Coordinates of C-alpha atoms in Angstrom, one line a residue:
M1 CA 137.8 -38.0 39.2
R2 CA 140.6 -40.3 38.2
V3 CA 138.5 -43.5 38.8
L4 CA 135.4 -42.1 37.3
A5 CA 137.6 -41.3 34.0
L6 CA 138.8 -45.0 34.2
L7 CA 135.2 -46.2 34.8
S8 CA 134.0 -44.4 31.6
V9 CA 136.9 -46.0 29.7
A10 CA 136.2 -49.4 30.9
L11 CA 132.7 -49.5 29.8
T12 CA 133.4 -47.7 26.5
L13 CA 135.9 -50.6 25.6
Y14 CA 132.8 -52.9 25.9
S15 CA 130.4 -50.7 23.8
S16 CA 129.6 -52.0 20.3
E17 CA 129.9 -48.2 19.1
P18 CA 131.9 -45.2 20.3
S19 CA 130.2 -43.6 23.2
K20 CA 129.5 -39.9 22.8
V21 CA 128.8 -39.5 26.5
K22 CA 131.0 -40.4 29.5
L23 CA 129.1 -42.6 31.9
D24 CA 129.8 -40.4 34.8
A25 CA 127.9 -37.7 33.0
Y26 CA 124.7 -39.6 33.8
I27 CA 124.9 -38.7 37.4
S28 CA 124.6 -35.4 38.8
Q29 CA 127.6 -32.9 39.5
L30 CA 126.8 -33.2 43.2
K31 CA 127.1 -36.9 43.3
Q32 CA 130.3 -36.9 41.3
E33 CA 131.8 -34.4 43.8
Q34 CA 130.8 -36.8 46.7
F35 CA 132.6 -39.4 45.1
K36 CA 135.5 -37.3 44.3
L37 CA 135.8 -36.3 47.9
D38 CA 135.6 -40.0 49.1
Y39 CA 138.6 -41.0 46.8
E40 CA 140.6 -37.9 48.2
R41 CA 139.9 -39.0 51.8
I42 CA 140.8 -42.5 51.1
D43 CA 144.2 -41.4 49.6
N44 CA 145.0 -39.3 52.7
E45 CA 143.7 -41.9 55.1
S46 CA 145.9 -44.7 53.5
S47 CA 148.9 -42.4 53.5
L48 CA 148.3 -41.8 57.3
L49 CA 148.2 -45.6 57.8
R50 CA 151.3 -46.2 55.7
D51 CA 153.4 -43.9 57.6
S52 CA 151.9 -44.6 61.0
W53 CA 155.2 -46.5 61.9
I54 CA 157.1 -43.3 61.8
M55 CA 156.9 -41.9 65.3
P56 CA 156.9 -38.0 65.9
I57 CA 159.9 -36.2 67.2
N58 CA 158.8 -34.5 70.4
I59 CA 159.9 -31.0 71.4
N60 CA 159.3 -30.1 75.1
Y61 CA 159.9 -26.7 76.7
T62 CA 159.1 -25.9 80.4
L63 CA 159.4 -22.5 81.9
D64 CA 159.1 -22.1 85.9
K65 CA 159.2 -18.8 87.8
S66 CA 159.1 -18.5 91.7
N67 CA 160.1 -16.0 94.4
P68 CA 161.2 -18.1 97.4
F69 CA 163.5 -15.2 98.8
Q70 CA 161.4 -12.2 97.6
K71 CA 163.7 -12.5 94.5
L72 CA 162.3 -13.8 91.1
Q73 CA 163.9 -17.0 90.1
T74 CA 163.4 -18.5 86.6
S75 CA 164.1 -22.1 85.5
Q76 CA 163.9 -23.3 81.8
R77 CA 164.1 -26.7 80.5
A78 CA 164.0 -27.9 76.9
A79 CA 164.3 -31.3 75.2
I80 CA 164.1 -32.9 71.8
V81 CA 163.2 -36.5 72.2
M82 CA 163.2 -39.3 69.6
D83 CA 161.8 -43.0 70.0
Q84 CA 161.8 -44.5 66.5
P85 CA 161.3 -48.2 65.7
I86 CA 163.5 -49.6 63.0
F87 CA 162.8 -53.2 63.4
R88 CA 159.6 -55.1 64.3
S89 CA 160.2 -58.6 62.9
G90 CA 158.5 -57.8 59.7
G91 CA 155.8 -55.6 61.2
I92 CA 156.8 -52.4 59.5
F93 CA 156.9 -54.1 56.1
Y94 CA 153.4 -55.8 56.5
G95 CA 152.1 -52.5 57.9
I96 CA 152.9 -50.8 54.6
K97 CA 151.5 -53.6 52.7
F98 CA 148.3 -53.6 54.8
A99 CA 148.0 -49.8 54.2
Q100 CA 148.2 -50.3 50.4
A101 CA 145.7 -53.3 50.5
S102 CA 143.3 -51.0 52.5
R103 CA 143.6 -48.2 50.1
E104 CA 142.6 -50.6 47.2
F105 CA 139.7 -52.2 49.4
S106 CA 138.5 -48.7 50.3
N107 CA 138.8 -47.4 46.6
L108 CA 136.9 -50.5 45.4
S109 CA 134.2 -50.0 48.2
V110 CA 133.5 -46.5 46.9
E111 CA 133.7 -47.5 43.3
Q112 CA 131.1 -50.2 43.8
L113 CA 128.8 -47.7 45.3
E114 CA 129.6 -45.3 42.4
R115 CA 128.7 -48.0 39.8
Q116 CA 125.5 -48.7 41.6
V117 CA 124.5 -45.0 41.3
I118 CA 125.6 -44.9 37.6
K119 CA 123.8 -48.2 37.0
Q120 CA 120.6 -46.6 38.6
A121 CA 120.8 -43.5 36.4
V122 CA 121.3 -45.5 33.2
E123 CA 118.6 -47.9 34.1
L124 CA 116.1 -45.3 34.8
L125 CA 117.0 -43.6 31.5
M126 CA 116.5 -47.0 29.8
L127 CA 113.3 -47.6 31.9
L128 CA 111.9 -44.0 30.8
K129 CA 112.8 -44.8 27.0
K130 CA 111.0 -48.1 27.3
S131 CA 108.1 -46.6 29.1
N132 CA 107.8 -44.0 26.2
L133 CA 107.8 -46.9 23.8
Q134 CA 105.2 -48.7 25.7
L135 CA 103.0 -45.4 25.9
K136 CA 103.1 -45.3 22.0
Q137 CA 102.5 -49.1 21.8
Q138 CA 99.6 -48.9 24.2
R139 CA 98.1 -45.9 22.4
V140 CA 98.0 -48.1 19.2
R141 CA 96.5 -51.0 21.2
L142 CA 93.8 -48.6 22.4
A143 CA 93.1 -47.6 18.9
N144 CA 92.7 -51.2 17.9
A145 CA 90.5 -51.8 20.8
E146 CA 88.2 -48.9 19.8
I147 CA 88.3 -50.4 16.3
N148 CA 87.2 -53.6 17.7
L149 CA 84.5 -52.1 19.6
I150 CA 83.0 -50.2 16.6
Q151 CA 83.0 -53.4 14.6
K152 CA 81.4 -55.3 17.4
K153 CA 78.7 -52.6 17.8
E154 CA 78.0 -52.6 14.1
S155 CA 77.7 -56.4 14.1
Y156 CA 75.5 -56.3 17.1
L157 CA 73.2 -53.7 15.5
N158 CA 73.0 -55.6 12.4
G159 CA 71.9 -58.7 14.4
Q160 CA 75.2 -60.6 13.6
L161 CA 76.3 -60.8 17.4
D162 CA 74.7 -61.0 20.7
S163 CA 75.2 -58.4 23.4
G164 CA 77.9 -60.5 25.1
F165 CA 80.5 -59.9 22.4
L166 CA 79.9 -56.3 22.5
T167 CA 80.3 -56.3 26.4
D168 CA 83.6 -58.1 26.0
A169 CA 84.8 -55.6 23.6
V170 CA 83.9 -52.7 26.0
I171 CA 85.7 -54.4 28.7
Q172 CA 88.8 -55.0 26.6
K173 CA 88.9 -51.4 25.7
N174 CA 88.6 -50.4 29.3
V175 CA 91.5 -52.8 30.3
V176 CA 93.7 -51.4 27.6
A177 CA 92.9 -47.7 28.7
K178 CA 93.6 -48.5 32.4
A179 CA 96.9 -50.2 31.3
L180 CA 97.8 -46.9 29.5
F181 CA 97.2 -44.9 32.7
D182 CA 99.4 -47.1 34.6
I183 CA 102.2 -46.7 32.0
E184 CA 101.8 -42.8 32.1
R185 CA 102.1 -43.1 35.9
N186 CA 105.2 -45.3 35.6
T187 CA 106.7 -42.8 33.2
Q188 CA 106.3 -39.9 35.4
S189 CA 107.8 -41.8 38.3
Y190 CA 111.0 -42.7 36.2
L191 CA 111.1 -39.2 35.2
S192 CA 111.1 -37.9 38.7
Q193 CA 113.7 -40.4 40.0
F194 CA 116.2 -39.9 37.1
K195 CA 116.0 -36.0 37.6
A196 CA 116.8 -36.7 41.4
I197 CA 120.2 -38.2 40.5
S198 CA 121.0 -36.7 37.2
D199 CA 121.5 -33.3 35.4
M200 CA 120.9 -34.7 32.0
N201 CA 117.7 -33.8 30.0
P202 CA 116.2 -37.1 29.5
Q203 CA 114.6 -35.9 26.2
N204 CA 117.9 -35.5 24.6
A205 CA 119.9 -38.2 26.6
T206 CA 121.0 -41.3 24.8
V207 CA 121.4 -44.6 26.5
P208 CA 124.9 -46.4 26.1
H209 CA 124.6 -49.4 23.7
L210 CA 126.4 -52.4 25.6
K211 CA 127.5 -55.6 24.0
I212 CA 128.0 -59.1 25.4
I213 CA 131.2 -59.9 27.2
S214 CA 132.7 -63.3 27.8
E215 CA 132.5 -65.0 31.1
D216 CA 136.4 -64.5 31.5
E217 CA 136.1 -60.9 31.1
F218 CA 133.3 -60.6 33.5
L219 CA 135.1 -62.5 36.3
N220 CA 138.6 -61.0 35.7
N221 CA 137.2 -57.5 35.9
N222 CA 134.5 -58.2 38.6
I223 CA 134.4 -55.4 41.2
D224 CA 132.9 -57.7 43.9
L225 CA 135.7 -60.2 43.3
N226 CA 138.5 -57.8 43.2
K227 CA 137.1 -56.2 46.4
I228 CA 137.0 -59.5 48.3
K229 CA 140.5 -60.3 46.9
S230 CA 142.0 -57.0 48.3
Q231 CA 140.2 -57.8 51.6
S232 CA 141.8 -61.2 51.7
K233 CA 145.4 -59.5 51.0
R234 CA 144.5 -57.0 53.7
D235 CA 143.5 -59.8 56.2
D236 CA 146.7 -61.8 55.3
Y237 CA 148.9 -58.7 56.1
N238 CA 147.1 -58.0 59.2
K239 CA 147.6 -61.6 60.4
N240 CA 151.4 -61.0 59.9
I241 CA 151.3 -57.7 61.8
T242 CA 149.5 -59.4 64.6
I243 CA 152.3 -62.0 64.9
A244 CA 155.0 -59.3 64.6
K245 CA 153.5 -57.5 67.7
Y246 CA 154.7 -60.5 69.8
L247 CA 158.2 -60.8 68.4
P248 CA 161.2 -58.8 69.1
S249 CA 161.4 -55.1 68.0
L250 CA 164.2 -52.6 68.1
N251 CA 163.9 -48.8 68.5
V252 CA 166.5 -45.9 68.1
V253 CA 166.1 -43.6 71.1
G254 CA 167.9 -40.2 71.5
G255 CA 167.5 -36.8 72.5
Y256 CA 169.1 -33.4 73.2
N257 CA 168.4 -31.6 76.4
W258 CA 169.0 -28.1 77.8
S259 CA 168.2 -26.5 81.0
G260 CA 169.0 -23.0 82.6
T261 CA 168.4 -21.3 85.8
E262 CA 168.5 -17.6 86.7
G263 CA 168.0 -16.1 90.1
V264 CA 169.0 -16.3 93.9
H265 CA 169.6 -19.3 96.1
V266 CA 170.8 -19.7 99.6
F267 CA 173.7 -22.2 100.6
N268 CA 174.8 -22.3 104.3
G269 CA 172.9 -19.2 105.0
T270 CA 174.6 -17.2 102.1
R271 CA 172.6 -15.9 99.4
A272 CA 174.2 -16.2 95.9
I273 CA 173.4 -15.4 92.5
D274 CA 172.6 -18.5 90.3
D275 CA 172.9 -18.1 86.6
S276 CA 173.7 -21.6 85.2
E277 CA 173.0 -23.4 81.8
D278 CA 173.5 -27.2 81.2
K279 CA 173.4 -29.0 77.7
Y280 CA 173.7 -32.8 76.9
Y281 CA 172.4 -35.3 74.5
N282 CA 171.7 -39.0 74.8
F283 CA 171.5 -41.8 72.2
G284 CA 170.9 -45.5 72.2
I285 CA 169.0 -48.6 71.1
K286 CA 166.0 -50.0 72.9
A287 CA 165.1 -53.7 72.3
T288 CA 161.7 -55.1 73.4
L289 CA 160.3 -58.7 73.7
P290 CA 156.6 -58.6 74.8
L291 CA 155.3 -61.5 76.8
N292 CA 151.5 -61.6 76.6
I293 CA 149.3 -64.4 77.8
N294 CA 146.6 -63.4 75.1
S295 CA 149.0 -63.5 72.3
Y296 CA 147.8 -66.9 70.9
N297 CA 144.2 -66.1 70.8
D298 CA 145.0 -62.7 69.3
I299 CA 147.0 -64.4 66.5
Q300 CA 144.4 -67.1 66.0
V301 CA 141.5 -64.4 65.7
A302 CA 143.6 -62.7 62.8
R303 CA 144.3 -66.0 61.2
I304 CA 140.7 -67.1 61.1
E305 CA 139.7 -63.7 59.6
Y306 CA 142.2 -64.4 56.9
L307 CA 140.8 -67.9 56.2
K308 CA 137.3 -66.7 56.3
S309 CA 138.0 -64.0 53.5
V310 CA 139.6 -66.8 51.4
V311 CA 136.4 -68.9 51.8
I312 CA 134.3 -65.7 51.1
Q313 CA 136.4 -65.1 47.9
E314 CA 135.6 -68.7 46.6
D315 CA 131.9 -68.3 47.4
T316 CA 131.9 -64.7 45.8
A317 CA 133.4 -66.3 42.6
R318 CA 130.7 -68.8 42.5
E319 CA 127.9 -66.3 42.9
Q320 CA 129.2 -64.0 40.2
K321 CA 129.5 -67.0 37.8
A322 CA 125.8 -67.9 38.6
L323 CA 124.8 -64.3 37.9
F324 CA 126.7 -64.4 34.6
E325 CA 124.8 -67.6 33.6
R326 CA 121.5 -66.2 34.7
I327 CA 122.1 -63.0 32.5
M328 CA 122.9 -65.2 29.6
Q329 CA 119.9 -67.3 29.9
S330 CA 117.8 -64.0 30.0
L331 CA 119.5 -62.8 26.8
E332 CA 118.9 -66.1 25.2
N333 CA 115.2 -65.7 26.2
Y334 CA 115.1 -62.3 24.8
D335 CA 116.6 -63.4 21.5
K336 CA 113.8 -65.9 21.1
K337 CA 111.3 -63.0 21.7
I338 CA 112.9 -61.1 19.0
V339 CA 112.6 -63.9 16.5
L340 CA 109.1 -64.3 17.5
A341 CA 108.5 -60.5 16.9
K342 CA 110.2 -60.7 13.7
E343 CA 107.8 -63.3 12.6
N344 CA 104.8 -61.4 13.7
I345 CA 106.1 -58.4 11.9
E346 CA 106.6 -60.4 8.7
L347 CA 103.1 -62.0 9.1
Y348 CA 101.3 -58.6 9.8
S349 CA 103.3 -56.9 7.0
T350 CA 102.1 -59.5 4.5
L351 CA 98.3 -59.4 5.9
Y352 CA 98.4 -55.6 5.8
S353 CA 99.6 -55.5 2.1
D354 CA 97.0 -58.2 1.1
T355 CA 94.2 -56.5 3.1
Q356 CA 94.9 -53.1 1.4
I357 CA 94.4 -54.9 -1.9
L358 CA 91.1 -56.5 -0.7
Y359 CA 89.9 -53.1 0.6
K360 CA 90.6 -51.4 -2.7
A361 CA 88.5 -54.3 -4.3
G362 CA 85.8 -53.7 -1.8
Y363 CA 86.1 -57.1 0.1
K364 CA 87.5 -55.3 3.3
T365 CA 86.7 -52.4 5.3
S366 CA 89.0 -49.5 6.3
Y367 CA 88.6 -50.8 9.9
D368 CA 90.4 -54.0 8.8
V369 CA 93.2 -52.0 7.1
D370 CA 93.7 -49.9 10.1
S371 CA 93.6 -52.8 12.6
L372 CA 96.4 -54.6 10.7
K373 CA 98.4 -51.5 10.3
N374 CA 98.2 -50.9 14.1
S375 CA 99.1 -54.5 14.7
L376 CA 102.3 -54.2 12.6
E377 CA 103.1 -50.9 14.4
I378 CA 102.7 -52.7 17.9
E379 CA 105.1 -55.5 16.9
N380 CA 107.7 -53.0 15.7
Y381 CA 107.4 -51.3 19.2
E382 CA 107.7 -54.6 20.8
M383 CA 111.0 -55.3 19.0
S384 CA 112.5 -52.0 20.3
I385 CA 111.3 -52.8 23.8
I386 CA 112.8 -56.2 23.8
E387 CA 116.2 -54.6 22.7
L388 CA 115.9 -52.2 25.6
D389 CA 115.2 -55.3 27.9
K390 CA 118.4 -56.9 26.7
Q391 CA 120.3 -53.7 27.5
M392 CA 119.1 -53.5 30.9
A393 CA 120.1 -57.2 31.4
L394 CA 123.6 -56.5 30.1
L395 CA 123.6 -53.5 32.4
T396 CA 123.6 -55.8 35.4
L397 CA 126.8 -57.3 34.2
Y398 CA 128.4 -53.8 33.4
E399 CA 127.6 -52.7 37.0
K400 CA 130.0 -55.3 38.3
L401 CA 133.0 -54.3 35.9
S402 CA 135.8 -52.7 38.0
S403 CA 138.1 -50.2 36.4
L404 CA 140.8 -50.5 39.2

């Protein structure tokens, strides 16, 4: 949960208004628990890897019983043995660093998946909100299509239009109605997908309002870049560990031994009772220098893996920069659409006001008033839909922001 909390803080910092809902709340408790257990597993695995150079102290005990002279004879042996490396030509130091880099890499891998799930939940909620707006917008479009059909029908019956115009109006109404059915289907699909990964009530849930971030902010906190950087560090430490494997190492060895026997033994035909005990310890230093014909190739493989990760890091940076530029271009395009929608709103607003005056004067019908009122409403919905499209584009950037 520590990283989930940091994740929420990270995105809240980039929000244009204080967030009332933590982002991890968008995913279900079951998924939160899965990620929590993943982080706990990583902590334990990395600790195990960090301390893997510390060898166990072995305690051995043996009990033997026999009756070679029809008399029970017992023999016991016990030992405490230690064989602990204290110097591996830097291998111990780089092993600890490797464990730390591995922890960071694994945490980022889980966080990357976590961010994808959170992004999926938020995006589905945005799509659901957008679809609801489109439903309202399409119903108004359908109302306009019906008005158009009524007007064409009246003109046809009055002999002002031929049947082709009436047929076109029927076709247009059917096209709008079918599009409405498709939007209704999509809405249900988004709803079921959202419920599968979130415990929130979509009717009451609000979407986070995200603001534009700079390219430096995006690249410096980019989860993909941070992940490959940690991999590069890990491969660098692994290269040094591999080199250290073929250099001198020093171990401290020692032990404490105890043995005891109890029973009967025969010496020169004479039976005697044997009841003895022996204790001793040993202590020393063991030096090792491995000579392996495959050492060069082993080191080269580790070195190449490190060099490859450096190349991937540069390539990932270029990919993420290109992603940022594409999103910025999309946002610019959405801003142009917003300007156009505002112009249309201003135009329809003026026409609606003028048509109301003409209707009262008897020069326009109620259909004309309703049609322009609907057109104005359609453009207002369009403005809100474009704003949601902008938020979904920004969500693609926020998915890549790391809190580690």
